[in-house]
Coordinates of N, CA and C in Angstrom, one line a residue:
M26 N -13.5 -2.1 10.4 CA -12.1 -3.0 10.0 C -11.0 -2.0 10.5
I27 N -10.0 -2.7 11.1 CA -8.8 -2.0 11.6 C -7.7 -2.5 10.5
Q28 N -7.1 -1.5 9.8 CA -5.9 -1.7 9.0 C -4.8 -1.2 9.7
T29 N -3.8 -2.1 9.9 CA -2.7 -1.8 10.6 C -1.6 -1.8 9.7
G30 N -1.6 -2.0 8.4 CA -0.4 -1.9 7.7 C 0.8 -2.9 8.1
R31 N 1.8 -2.4 8.2 CA 3.0 -3.1 8.7 C 3.3 -2.9 10.3
R32 N 2.3 -2.3 11.1 CA 2.6 -1.9 12.4 C 2.4 -3.3 13.2
R33 N 3.1 -3.4 14.3 CA 3.2 -4.8 15.0 C 2.3 -4.4 16.3
L34 N 1.3 -5.2 16.4 CA 0.4 -5.0 17.6 C 0.3 -6.4 18.2
G35 N 0.4 -6.4 19.5 CA 0.3 -7.7 20.2 C -1.1 -8.0 20.7
T36 N -1.3 -9.2 21.3 CA -2.7 -9.6 21.7 C -3.2 -8.7 22.6
A37 N -2.6 -8.2 23.6 CA -3.3 -7.3 24.6 C -3.6 -5.9 23.9
E38 N -2.8 -5.5 23.0 CA -3.2 -4.2 22.4 C -4.4 -4.4 21.5
L39 N -4.5 -5.5 20.7 CA -5.9 -5.6 19.9 C -6.9 -6.1 20.7
R40 N -6.8 -6.7 21.7 CA -7.9 -7.0 22.6 C -8.4 -5.7 23.3
D41 N -7.5 -4.9 23.8 CA -8.0 -3.6 24.4 C -8.8 -2.7 23.2
L42 N -8.0 -2.7 22.0 CA -8.6 -1.9 21.0 C -10.1 -2.4 20.6
K43 N -10.2 -3.7 20.5 CA -11.4 -4.4 20.1 C -12.5 -4.0 21.2
T44 N -12.2 -4.2 22.4 CA -13.1 -3.8 23.5 C -13.5 -2.4 23.5
W45 N -12.5 -1.5 23.3 CA -12.7 0.0 23.2 C -13.8 0.3 22.0
L46 N -13.4 -0.3 20.8 CA -14.4 -0.1 19.7 C -15.7 -0.6 19.9
E47 N -15.9 -1.8 20.4 CA -17.3 -2.4 20.6 C -18.0 -1.4 21.8
K48 N -17.4 -0.9 22.7 CA -18.1 0.0 23.8 C -18.5 1.3 23.1
A49 N -17.7 1.6 21.9 CA -18.0 3.0 21.3 C -19.1 2.5 20.2
G50 N -19.6 1.4 20.0 CA -20.6 1.1 19.1 C -20.1 0.7 17.7
H51 N -18.8 0.4 17.7 CA -18.1 -0.2 16.3 C -17.7 -1.6 16.5
P52 N -18.5 -2.5 16.1 CA -18.0 -4.0 16.2 C -16.9 -4.1 15.4
L53 N -15.9 -5.0 15.7 CA -14.8 -5.3 14.9 C -15.1 -6.3 13.8
I54 N -15.1 -5.8 12.5 CA -15.3 -6.5 11.3 C -14.3 -7.4 11.0
A55 N -13.1 -6.8 10.9 CA -11.9 -7.6 10.6 C -10.6 -6.8 10.9
I56 N -9.5 -7.4 10.9 CA -8.2 -6.8 10.9 C -7.4 -7.1 9.7
R57 N -7.1 -6.0 9.0 CA -6.4 -6.3 7.8 C -4.9 -5.9 8.1
T58 N -3.9 -6.7 7.9 CA -2.5 -6.5 8.3 C -1.6 -7.2 7.4
A59 N -0.4 -6.5 7.3 CA 0.8 -7.0 6.5 C 1.8 -7.5 7.5
C60 N 1.5 -7.5 8.8 CA 2.5 -7.9 9.8 C 2.2 -9.3 10.3
A61 N 3.1 -10.2 10.3 CA 2.9 -11.5 10.7 C 2.5 -11.6 12.3
R62 N 3.1 -10.8 13.0 CA 3.0 -10.7 14.4 C 1.5 -10.3 14.8
T63 N 1.1 -9.3 14.1 CA -0.3 -8.7 14.2 C -1.3 -9.8 13.8
L64 N -0.9 -10.5 12.7 CA -1.9 -11.4 12.2 C -2.2 -12.6 13.3
V65 N -1.1 -13.0 13.8 CA -1.0 -14.1 14.8 C -1.8 -13.5 16.0
A66 N -1.7 -12.3 16.5 CA -2.3 -11.8 17.7 C -3.8 -11.6 17.3
G67 N -4.2 -11.2 16.2 CA -5.5 -11.1 15.7 C -6.4 -12.4 15.8
R68 N -5.7 -13.5 15.3 CA -6.2 -14.8 15.5 C -6.4 -15.3 16.9
A69 N -5.5 -15.0 17.7 CA -5.5 -15.2 19.1 C -6.7 -14.6 19.9
I70 N -7.1 -13.5 19.4 CA -8.3 -12.8 20.1 C -9.7 -13.2 19.3
G71 N -9.4 -14.1 18.3 CA -10.7 -14.5 17.6 C -11.2 -13.6 16.6
A72 N -10.4 -12.6 16.2 CA -11.0 -11.7 15.1 C -10.8 -12.2 13.7
P73 N -11.7 -11.9 12.9 CA -11.5 -12.2 11.6 C -10.3 -11.5 11.0
I74 N -9.5 -12.1 10.1 CA -8.2 -11.6 9.7 C -8.2 -11.5 8.2
E75 N -7.5 -10.5 7.7 CA -7.4 -10.3 6.2 C -6.0 -9.8 6.1
R76 N -5.3 -10.7 5.2 CA -3.8 -10.5 5.0 C -3.8 -9.3 4.0
E77 N -3.0 -8.3 4.2 CA -3.0 -7.0 3.3 C -1.9 -7.5 2.3
T78 N -2.4 -7.1 1.1 CA -1.4 -7.4 0.0 C -1.5 -6.1 -0.8
E79 N -0.5 -6.1 -1.9 CA -0.6 -4.9 -2.9 C -2.0 -4.7 -3.3
A80 N -2.7 -5.7 -3.8 CA -4.1 -5.5 -4.3 C -5.1 -5.1 -3.3
T81 N -5.0 -5.4 -2.1 CA -5.9 -4.9 -1.1 C -5.5 -3.4 -0.6
R82 N -4.3 -3.1 -0.7 CA -3.8 -1.6 -0.5 C -4.4 -0.7 -1.7
E83 N -4.3 -1.3 -3.0 CA -4.8 -0.3 -4.0 C -6.4 -0.4 -3.9
E84 N -7.0 -1.4 -3.5 CA -8.7 -1.4 -3.5 C -8.9 -0.5 -2.4
A85 N -8.4 -0.4 -1.2 CA -8.6 0.5 -0.1 C -8.4 1.9 -0.6
A86 N -7.2 2.2 -1.4 CA -6.9 3.6 -1.9 C -8.0 4.0 -2.9
L87 N -8.6 3.1 -3.5 CA -9.6 3.5 -4.5 C -11.0 3.8 -3.9
S88 N -11.2 3.2 -2.8 CA -12.5 3.3 -2.0 C -12.8 4.6 -1.3
D89 N -13.2 5.8 -2.0 CA -13.3 7.0 -1.4 C -14.4 6.9 -0.3
A90 N -15.5 6.3 -0.5 CA -16.6 6.2 0.5 C -16.1 5.2 1.7
G91 N -15.4 4.4 1.5 CA -14.8 3.5 2.5 C -13.9 4.4 3.4
R92 N -12.9 5.1 2.6 CA -11.9 6.1 3.4 C -12.7 7.2 4.2
A93 N -13.7 7.6 3.6 CA -14.4 8.8 4.5 C -15.2 8.2 5.7
N94 N -15.5 6.9 5.7 CA -16.3 6.3 6.8 C -15.3 5.6 7.7
A95 N -14.0 5.4 7.5 CA -13.2 4.4 8.1 C -12.7 5.2 9.4
I96 N -12.1 4.5 10.3 CA -11.5 5.1 11.5 C -10.0 4.7 11.2
A97 N -9.2 5.7 10.8 CA -7.8 5.5 10.7 C -7.1 5.4 12.0
M98 N -6.1 4.4 12.0 CA -5.4 4.4 13.3 C -3.9 4.7 13.1
H99 N -3.4 5.5 14.0 CA -1.9 5.8 14.0 C -1.3 5.3 15.4
T100 N -0.3 4.7 15.3 CA 0.6 4.4 16.5 C 1.7 5.4 16.7
G101 N 2.0 5.9 17.7 CA 3.2 6.8 18.0 C 3.0 8.2 18.2
T102 N 3.9 8.8 18.6 CA 3.7 10.2 19.0 C 3.9 11.2 17.9
L103 N 3.2 12.1 17.7 CA 3.4 13.2 16.8 C 4.2 14.4 17.4
R104 N 5.3 14.7 16.7 CA 6.2 15.5 17.3 C 6.1 16.8 16.6
S105 N 6.8 17.8 17.2 CA 6.8 19.3 16.6 C 7.1 19.1 15.1
G106 N 6.3 19.8 14.3 CA 6.6 19.8 12.7 C 5.8 18.7 12.0
D107 N 5.2 17.7 12.8 CA 4.5 16.5 12.2 C 3.1 17.1 12.0
H108 N 2.5 16.5 10.7 CA 1.0 16.7 10.5 C 0.5 15.5 10.0
L109 N -0.4 15.0 10.8 CA -1.3 13.8 10.3 C -2.6 14.2 9.9
Q110 N -3.1 14.0 8.7 CA -4.3 14.4 8.2 C -5.0 13.0 7.6
V111 N -6.2 12.9 7.9 CA -7.1 11.9 7.5 C -8.4 12.2 7.0
D112 N -9.0 11.5 6.0 CA -10.3 11.9 5.5 C -11.5 11.7 6.5
G113 N -11.5 10.6 7.1 CA -12.6 10.2 8.0 C -12.2 10.6 9.5
S114 N -12.5 9.6 10.4 CA -12.1 9.7 11.9 C -10.7 9.2 12.1
V115 N -10.0 9.5 13.2 CA -8.7 9.0 13.4 C -8.7 8.7 14.9
L116 N -8.0 7.6 15.2 CA -7.7 7.1 16.5 C -6.2 7.2 16.6
L117 N -5.5 8.0 17.4 CA -4.1 8.0 17.6 C -3.8 7.5 18.9
L118 N -2.9 6.5 18.9 CA -2.4 5.7 20.1 C -1.1 6.4 20.4
G119 N -1.0 7.4 21.2 CA 0.3 8.1 21.5 C -0.1 9.6 21.8
D120 N 0.8 10.4 21.8 CA 0.7 11.9 22.1 C 0.8 12.7 21.0
V121 N 0.2 14.0 21.0 CA 0.4 15.0 20.0 C 1.1 16.1 20.7
N122 N 2.3 16.3 20.5 CA 3.1 17.3 21.1 C 2.9 18.6 20.6
P123 N 3.3 19.8 21.5 CA 3.2 21.0 20.8 C 3.9 21.2 19.6
G124 N 3.3 21.8 18.5 CA 3.9 22.1 17.3 C 3.6 21.0 16.4
A125 N 2.9 20.0 16.7 CA 2.4 18.8 15.8 C 0.8 19.2 15.5
T126 N 0.4 18.9 14.4 CA -1.0 19.0 14.0 C -1.6 17.8 13.6
L127 N -2.9 17.5 14.1 CA -3.8 16.3 13.8 C -5.0 16.9 13.2
S128 N -5.3 16.4 12.0 CA -6.4 16.9 11.2 C -7.5 15.8 10.7
A129 N -8.6 15.8 10.8 CA -9.5 14.9 10.4 C -10.9 15.3 9.8
G130 N -11.3 14.7 8.9 CA -12.6 15.1 8.3 C -13.8 14.8 9.2
A131 N -13.7 13.9 10.2 CA -14.8 13.6 11.1 C -14.1 13.8 12.4
D132 N -14.2 12.8 13.4 CA -13.8 12.7 14.8 C -12.3 12.4 14.9
I133 N -11.9 13.0 16.2 CA -10.5 12.5 16.6 C -10.4 12.0 18.0
L134 N -9.8 11.0 18.3 CA -9.4 10.4 19.4 C -8.2 10.2 19.7
V135 N -7.6 10.8 20.7 CA -6.2 10.6 21.1 C -6.1 9.8 22.4
W136 N -5.6 8.6 22.3 CA -5.3 7.7 23.4 C -4.0 8.2 24.1
G137 N -3.9 9.5 24.6 CA -2.8 9.8 25.2 C -3.0 11.4 25.4
R138 N -1.9 12.3 25.4 CA -2.0 13.6 25.7 C -2.0 14.4 24.4
L139 N -2.9 15.2 24.3 CA -3.1 16.3 23.1 C -2.6 17.6 23.5
R140 N -1.4 18.0 23.1 CA -0.8 19.3 23.4 C -0.6 20.2 22.3
G141 N -0.8 19.6 21.0 CA -0.6 20.4 19.8 C -1.9 21.0 19.3
V142 N -2.0 20.9 17.9 CA -3.2 21.4 17.3 C -4.0 20.4 16.8
A143 N -5.4 20.4 17.1 CA -6.3 19.5 16.5 C -7.4 20.0 15.9
H144 N -7.8 19.5 14.5 CA -8.7 20.0 13.7 C -9.8 18.9 13.3
A145 N -10.9 18.8 14.0 CA -11.9 17.8 13.7 C -13.0 18.5 12.8
G146 N -13.7 17.7 12.0 CA -14.7 18.2 11.1 C -14.1 19.1 10.0
R147 N -13.0 18.9 9.7 CA -12.3 19.8 8.7 C -13.1 20.3 7.6
D148 N -13.9 19.6 7.1 CA -14.7 19.9 5.9 C -16.1 20.7 6.4
G149 N -16.1 21.0 7.5 CA -17.4 21.8 8.1 C -18.4 21.1 8.9
D150 N -18.0 19.9 9.4 CA -18.9 19.1 10.2 C -18.8 19.5 11.7
R151 N -19.8 20.3 12.1 CA -19.9 20.7 13.6 C -20.2 19.6 14.4
T152 N -20.7 18.5 14.1 CA -21.0 17.5 14.9 C -19.7 16.7 15.3
A153 N -18.6 16.9 14.7 CA -17.3 16.3 15.1 C -16.9 16.6 16.5
R154 N -16.1 15.8 16.9 CA -15.6 16.0 18.3 C -14.1 15.7 18.5
I155 N -13.6 16.0 19.4 CA -12.2 15.7 19.8 C -12.1 15.3 21.1
S156 N -11.5 14.0 21.2 CA -11.4 13.4 22.6 C -10.0 13.1 22.9
A157 N -9.7 13.1 24.1 CA -8.2 12.7 24.6 C -8.2 12.3 26.0
L158 N -7.3 11.6 26.4 CA -7.1 11.2 27.7 C -6.6 12.5 28.4
Q159 N -5.8 13.3 28.0 CA -5.5 14.6 28.5 C -5.5 15.6 27.4
L160 N -6.5 16.5 27.5 CA -6.8 17.6 26.4 C -6.3 18.9 26.9
R161 N -5.0 19.2 26.5 CA -4.5 20.5 26.8 C -3.9 21.0 25.5
P162 N -4.5 21.2 24.4 CA -3.9 21.6 23.1 C -3.7 23.2 23.0
V163 N -2.8 23.5 22.2 CA -2.6 24.8 21.8 C -3.7 25.5 21.2
Q164 N -4.3 24.7 20.3 CA -5.4 25.1 19.6 C -6.5 24.1 19.2
L165 N -7.6 24.1 19.4 CA -8.7 23.3 19.0 C -9.4 23.9 17.8
R166 N -9.8 23.1 16.7 CA -10.7 23.6 15.7 C -11.7 22.5 15.6
I167 N -12.9 22.9 15.4 CA -14.1 21.9 14.9 C -14.8 22.8 13.9
A168 N -14.8 22.3 12.6 CA -15.2 22.9 11.5 C -14.6 24.1 11.3
E169 N -15.2 25.3 11.2 CA -14.6 26.6 11.1 C -14.5 27.2 12.5
L170 N -14.7 26.6 13.6 CA -14.6 27.3 14.9 C -13.2 27.1 15.4
V171 N -12.7 27.9 16.1 CA -11.3 27.9 16.7 C -11.4 28.3 18.2
A172 N -10.7 27.5 19.0 CA -10.7 27.8 20.5 C -9.2 27.4 21.0
R173 N -8.7 28.2 22.2 CA -7.7 27.8 22.8 C -8.0 26.5 23.8
G174 N -6.9 25.8 24.0 CA -7.0 24.9 25.1 C -7.1 25.3 26.5
P175 N -7.6 24.8 27.4 CA -7.7 25.1 28.8 C -6.2 25.2 29.5
D176 N -6.1 26.2 30.4 CA -4.8 26.4 31.2 C -4.8 25.5 32.3
D177 N -5.8 25.2 32.9 CA -5.9 24.5 34.2 C -5.4 23.1 34.0
A178 N -5.2 22.5 35.1 CA -4.7 21.0 35.1 C -6.0 20.1 34.8
P179 N -5.7 18.9 34.2 CA -6.8 18.2 33.7 C -7.4 17.4 34.9
P180 N -8.6 17.1 35.0 CA -9.1 16.3 36.2 C -8.4 14.8 36.1
P181 N -8.0 14.4 37.4 CA -7.3 13.1 37.4 C -8.1 12.0 36.9
G182 N -7.5 11.2 36.0 CA -8.2 10.0 35.5 C -9.5 10.1 34.6
M183 N -9.7 11.3 34.0 CA -10.9 11.5 33.3 C -10.5 12.1 31.9
A184 N -11.0 11.5 30.9 CA -10.7 11.7 29.6 C -11.6 12.9 29.4
E185 N -11.4 13.8 28.4 CA -12.2 14.9 28.0 C -12.6 15.0 26.6
Q186 N -13.4 15.9 26.3 CA -13.9 16.0 24.8 C -14.1 17.4 24.6
A187 N -13.8 17.8 23.3 CA -14.3 19.2 22.8 C -15.4 18.9 21.9
I188 N -16.5 19.6 22.1 CA -17.7 19.5 21.2 C -18.1 21.0 20.9
V189 N -19.0 21.1 20.0 CA -19.6 22.4 19.6 C -21.1 22.3 20.4
R190 N -21.2 23.5 21.1 CA -22.5 23.7 21.9 C -22.8 25.3 21.8
D191 N -24.0 25.5 21.3 CA -24.5 26.8 21.2 C -23.3 27.7 20.3
G192 N -22.8 27.1 19.3 CA -22.0 27.7 18.4 C -20.6 28.0 18.9
E193 N -20.1 27.4 20.2 CA -18.8 27.5 20.6 C -18.2 26.2 21.0
I194 N -17.1 26.1 20.9 CA -16.2 24.9 21.4 C -16.2 24.7 22.7
R195 N -16.7 23.8 23.4 CA -16.7 23.5 24.9 C -15.9 22.3 25.1
I196 N -15.2 22.3 26.2 CA -14.6 21.1 26.8 C -15.2 20.5 28.0
E197 N -15.5 19.2 28.1 CA -16.3 18.6 29.1 C -15.9 17.2 29.3
P198 N -16.3 16.4 30.3 CA -15.9 15.1 30.4 C -16.3 14.3 29.3
A199 N -15.5 13.3 28.7 CA -15.7 12.6 27.6 C -16.9 11.7 27.7
D200 N -17.6 11.6 26.7 CA -18.8 10.5 26.7 C -18.1 9.3 26.3
P201 N -18.5 8.3 27.1 CA -17.9 6.9 26.9 C -18.1 6.4 25.5
G202 N -19.2 6.7 24.9 CA -19.5 6.4 23.5 C -19.2 7.5 22.6
W203 N -17.9 7.9 22.5 CA -17.5 9.2 22.1 C -17.7 9.4 20.7
M204 N -17.9 8.2 19.8 CA -18.2 8.6 18.4 C -19.3 7.8 17.9
P205 N -20.3 8.5 17.6 CA -21.7 7.9 17.2 C -21.4 7.0 15.8
R206 N -22.1 6.0 15.7 CA -21.9 5.1 14.3 C -22.1 6.1 13.1
V207 N -21.5 5.9 12.1 CA -21.5 6.8 10.9 C -23.0 6.8 10.4
T208 N -23.7 5.6 10.5 CA -25.0 5.7 9.9 C -25.9 6.6 10.8
D209 N -25.7 6.4 12.1 CA -26.5 7.2 13.1 C -26.2 8.7 12.7
R210 N -25.0 9.1 12.6 CA -24.7 10.5 12.3 C -25.4 11.0 10.9
R211 N -25.4 10.1 10.0 CA -25.9 10.4 8.6 C -27.4 10.7 8.8
A212 N -28.2 9.8 9.6 CA -29.5 9.8 9.8 C -29.8 11.2 10.4
A213 N -29.1 11.5 11.5 CA -29.4 12.8 12.3 C -29.2 14.0 11.4
Q214 N -28.0 13.8 10.4 CA -28.0 15.1 9.5 C -29.0 15.1 8.5
G215 N -29.7 14.0 8.1 CA -30.7 14.0 7.1 C -31.9 14.6 7.8
R216 N -32.2 14.2 9.2 CA -33.4 14.9 9.8 C -33.3 16.3 10.0
A217 N -32.0 16.7 10.3 CA -31.9 18.1 10.5 C -32.1 18.8 9.2
S218 N -31.7 18.4 8.2 CA -31.9 19.0 7.0 C -33.3 18.9 6.2
G219 N -34.1 18.1 7.0 CA -35.5 17.7 6.5 C -35.5 16.5 5.4
Q220 N -34.4 15.7 5.4 CA -34.3 14.5 4.6 C -34.5 13.3 5.5
G221 N -34.8 12.2 4.9 CA -34.8 11.0 5.7 C -36.0 10.9 6.6
P222 N -36.0 9.9 7.5 CA -37.2 9.6 8.4 C -37.5 10.7 9.3

């Protein structure tokens, strides 16, 4: 589910987001919005729509499990001094400027330039990853690991990701399916710890 709050998103933006989520293995369940323009745009692309009300906002706030598994979406640039922190994964449509911090309990995807600080897997999840269209941060953190961003220019037209390999944060071309399904990740963690199938 995409929760847009009062953000105004048009048909093209929602269609692109829906396509991108489906390619990443996250079918669009519904769009929950308090904005009339976003509601109309969602209907135009054939997405199930839920009108956000005070009751639905309270219900979402009370659902810890839903919040931990949700993909939070933020539209706009994070500027120096800004700090955006989410419990689950985050999709930021904009840039993260130097001096800004983006922190998530799971994965981070920046649909723009990441030049500030990013901390994925904040609660110790080393399987978390950080992806961006341009990955040139001041600092990267995944779980308890810390690294500096690369100094060289990014490859033209290629998104990058930071992941943990052999106990170190490594930067490589982004995997098109950048974020595994939450259920797949839980199953993998269960197998690694001797639980599950």
